[in-house]
Tab-separated table of C-alpha atoms in Angstrom:
chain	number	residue	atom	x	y	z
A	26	UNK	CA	166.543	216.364	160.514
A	27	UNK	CA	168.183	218.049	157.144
A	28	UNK	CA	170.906	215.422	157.010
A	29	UNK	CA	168.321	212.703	157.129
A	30	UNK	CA	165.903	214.420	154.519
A	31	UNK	CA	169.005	214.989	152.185
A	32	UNK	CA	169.731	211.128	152.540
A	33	UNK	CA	165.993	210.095	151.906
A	34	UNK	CA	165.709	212.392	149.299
A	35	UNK	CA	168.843	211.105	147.212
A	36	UNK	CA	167.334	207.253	147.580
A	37	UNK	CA	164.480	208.702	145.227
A	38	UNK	CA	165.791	211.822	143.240
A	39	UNK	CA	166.022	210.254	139.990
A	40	UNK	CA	162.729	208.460	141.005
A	41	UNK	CA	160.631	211.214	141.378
A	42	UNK	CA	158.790	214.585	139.678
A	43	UNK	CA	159.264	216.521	142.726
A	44	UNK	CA	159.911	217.446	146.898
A	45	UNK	CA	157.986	218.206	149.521
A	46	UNK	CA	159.823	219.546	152.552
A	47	UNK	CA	157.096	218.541	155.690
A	48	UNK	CA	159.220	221.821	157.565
A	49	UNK	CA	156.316	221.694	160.203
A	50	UNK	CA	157.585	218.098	160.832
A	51	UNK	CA	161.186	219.555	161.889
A	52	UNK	CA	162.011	220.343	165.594
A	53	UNK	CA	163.758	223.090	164.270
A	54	UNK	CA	163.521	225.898	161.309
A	55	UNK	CA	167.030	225.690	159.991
A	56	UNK	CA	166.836	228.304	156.923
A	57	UNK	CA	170.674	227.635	155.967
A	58	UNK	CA	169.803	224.024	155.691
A	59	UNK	CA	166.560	224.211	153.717
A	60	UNK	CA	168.182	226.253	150.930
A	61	UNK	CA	171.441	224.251	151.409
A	62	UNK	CA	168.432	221.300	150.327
A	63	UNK	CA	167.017	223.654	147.619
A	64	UNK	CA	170.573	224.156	145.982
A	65	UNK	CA	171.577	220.564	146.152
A	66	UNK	CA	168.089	219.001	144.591
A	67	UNK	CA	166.878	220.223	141.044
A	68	UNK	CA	163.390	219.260	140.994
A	69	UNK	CA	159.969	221.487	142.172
A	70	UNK	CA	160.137	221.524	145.713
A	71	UNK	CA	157.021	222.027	148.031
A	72	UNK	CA	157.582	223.467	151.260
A	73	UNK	CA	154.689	222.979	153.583
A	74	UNK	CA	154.530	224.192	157.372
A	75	UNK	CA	151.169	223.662	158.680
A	76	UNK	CA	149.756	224.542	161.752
A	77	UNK	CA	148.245	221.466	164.066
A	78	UNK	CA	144.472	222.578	163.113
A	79	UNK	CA	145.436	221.926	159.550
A	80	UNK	CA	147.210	218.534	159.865
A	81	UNK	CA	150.978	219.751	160.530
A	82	UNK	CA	152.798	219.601	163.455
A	83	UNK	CA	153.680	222.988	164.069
A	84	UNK	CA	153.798	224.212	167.215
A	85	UNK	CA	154.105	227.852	167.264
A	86	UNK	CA	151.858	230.577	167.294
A	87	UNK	CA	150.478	231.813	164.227
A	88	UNK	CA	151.902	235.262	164.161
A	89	UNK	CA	155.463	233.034	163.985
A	90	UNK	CA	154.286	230.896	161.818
A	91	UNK	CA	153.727	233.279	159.079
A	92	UNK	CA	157.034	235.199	159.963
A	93	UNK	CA	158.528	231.702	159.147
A	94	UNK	CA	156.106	231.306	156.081
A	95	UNK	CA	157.465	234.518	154.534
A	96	UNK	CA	161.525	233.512	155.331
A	97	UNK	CA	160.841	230.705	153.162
A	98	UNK	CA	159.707	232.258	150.818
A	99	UNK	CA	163.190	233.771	151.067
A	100	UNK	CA	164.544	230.436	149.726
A	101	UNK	CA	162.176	230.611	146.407
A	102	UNK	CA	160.796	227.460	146.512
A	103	UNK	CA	158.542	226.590	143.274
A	104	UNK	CA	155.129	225.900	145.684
A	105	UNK	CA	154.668	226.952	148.714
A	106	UNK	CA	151.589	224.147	150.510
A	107	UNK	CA	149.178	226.779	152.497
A	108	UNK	CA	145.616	225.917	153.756
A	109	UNK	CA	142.962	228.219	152.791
């Protein structure tokens, strides 16, 4: 999932204003590879992880969702996509 979203996302850096990492679209929550992606990139990244209610795919229960929510936060990405 990271590899590929590194590949698509050097196609278009030099194209683009900005990122935004679809993390509820992921199988997995790989923090190591979503800062590895922060590092790498220097443009305004969004990360977004919504649940299915809102439009995302993510499939685990809210209390987890929002102990995910706050590790990325960890990573200090410049938005951070949540649904009021």
């Amino acid at each position: 999932d990271y590899n590929f979203a590194a590949e698509q996302i050097r196609k278009i850096y030099t194209k683009t204003d900005g990122i935004e990492l679809r993390i509820d679209y992921s199988n997995t929550l790989d923090l190591v590879a979503i800062a590895a992606l922060r590092r790498e990139f220097n443009l305004p990244m969004i990360f977004t992880l919504r649940k299915q209610s809102q439009g995302g795919l993510y499939q685990k229960d809210e209390i987890q969702r929002q102990k995910d929510i706050l590790a990325l936060c960890e990573i200090n990405p410049d938005y951070l996509d949540l649904e009021y």
